[in-house]
């Protein structure tokens, strides 16, 4: 390879890196903007957040009618929310995959678009979104979820907090979190060639992230599915837990705090009943 060829290749690889970073930023921004605008529900998340604490608001709001179109909308809302909340924490893995692919390209080996890996990752959260939408429908039918998309039952709210806090302390959570915090080890151990292999790697990584964070996402049923404070707070917590050096300890302390909060709510419900 000549000096000119090497220079051209370096320029191409540098451009690819900027394209991946730009693509990630664009997707995350679009997802957040759509969530803030209300995700197609007809009311912005800002308005829903402001109205959630107003007394009697649940009585004034009519329950949604679950048609196939509305169910599809709720599924899309959950999936885009997962993109907004989870993709920032997955960015190091996506960028590392892109870097590994650039190395493959530099050695004249088969090159796979980074978007295929990202698509596999988001497919895992698409499956979760379908389950979450189904759970939302079930809770609404049981009158356990208000029209403002928050829990209406102290027992359910306390149970969600206790379960989410306890999950933070389980060995499975620890295994999944260690995986999410070690992207280089994952690529070294799980590398598969070709587009199918890239999609499978993304799906597997997404499954680990799902195991790490699915109960945290369940807290949205407690705080409000479209409550911006809860959405942004959980997104920031997940990002810190996965990326900063003491993230795993932050997750454990938060788990203990959530569990104690839940126990307090259950005790209050028991005394009041």
PDB file of C-alpha atoms in Angstrom, residues 11 13 27 41 66 77 86 126 135 149 159 165 180 193 200 221 231 234 236 262 265-266:
ATOM      1  CA  UNK A  11      -9.401   9.903   5.822  1.00  0.00           C
ATOM      2  CA  UNK A  13     -11.911   5.775   8.439  1.00  0.00           C
ATOM      3  CA  UNK A  27     -31.124   9.345  16.536  1.00  0.00           C
ATOM      4  CA  UNK A  41     -50.495  10.944  22.294  1.00  0.00           C
ATOM      5  CA  UNK A  66     -57.404   0.515  23.045  1.00  0.00           C
ATOM      6  CA  UNK A  77     -43.987   5.368  22.312  1.00  0.00           C
ATOM      7  CA  UNK A  86     -30.772   3.380  26.465  1.00  0.00           C
ATOM      8  CA  UNK A 126     -38.386  -3.520  20.743  1.00  0.00           C
ATOM      9  CA  UNK A 135     -48.638  -4.588  30.548  1.00  0.00           C
ATOM     10  CA  UNK A 149     -50.197   6.850  32.951  1.00  0.00           C
ATOM     11  CA  UNK A 159     -44.437  -3.558  45.073  1.00  0.00           C
ATOM     12  CA  UNK A 165     -34.735  -2.230  44.350  1.00  0.00           C
ATOM     13  CA  UNK A 180     -22.496  -3.593  29.859  1.00  0.00           C
ATOM     14  CA  UNK A 193     -18.420 -12.065  11.105  1.00  0.00           C
ATOM     15  CA  UNK A 200     -26.808 -11.237  16.491  1.00  0.00           C
ATOM     16  CA  UNK A 221     -45.258   2.729  35.789  1.00  0.00           C
ATOM     17  CA  UNK A 231     -37.667   9.569  32.078  1.00  0.00           C
ATOM     18  CA  UNK A 234     -33.758   7.093  34.924  1.00  0.00           C
ATOM     19  CA  UNK A 236     -29.158   9.666  33.577  1.00  0.00           C
ATOM     20  CA  UNK A 262     -41.356   0.595  48.642  1.00  0.00           C
ATOM     21  CA  UNK A 265     -45.345   2.636  50.940  1.00  0.00           C
ATOM     22  CA  UNK A 266     -46.570  -0.900  51.636  1.00  0.00           C
TER      23      UNK A 266
END
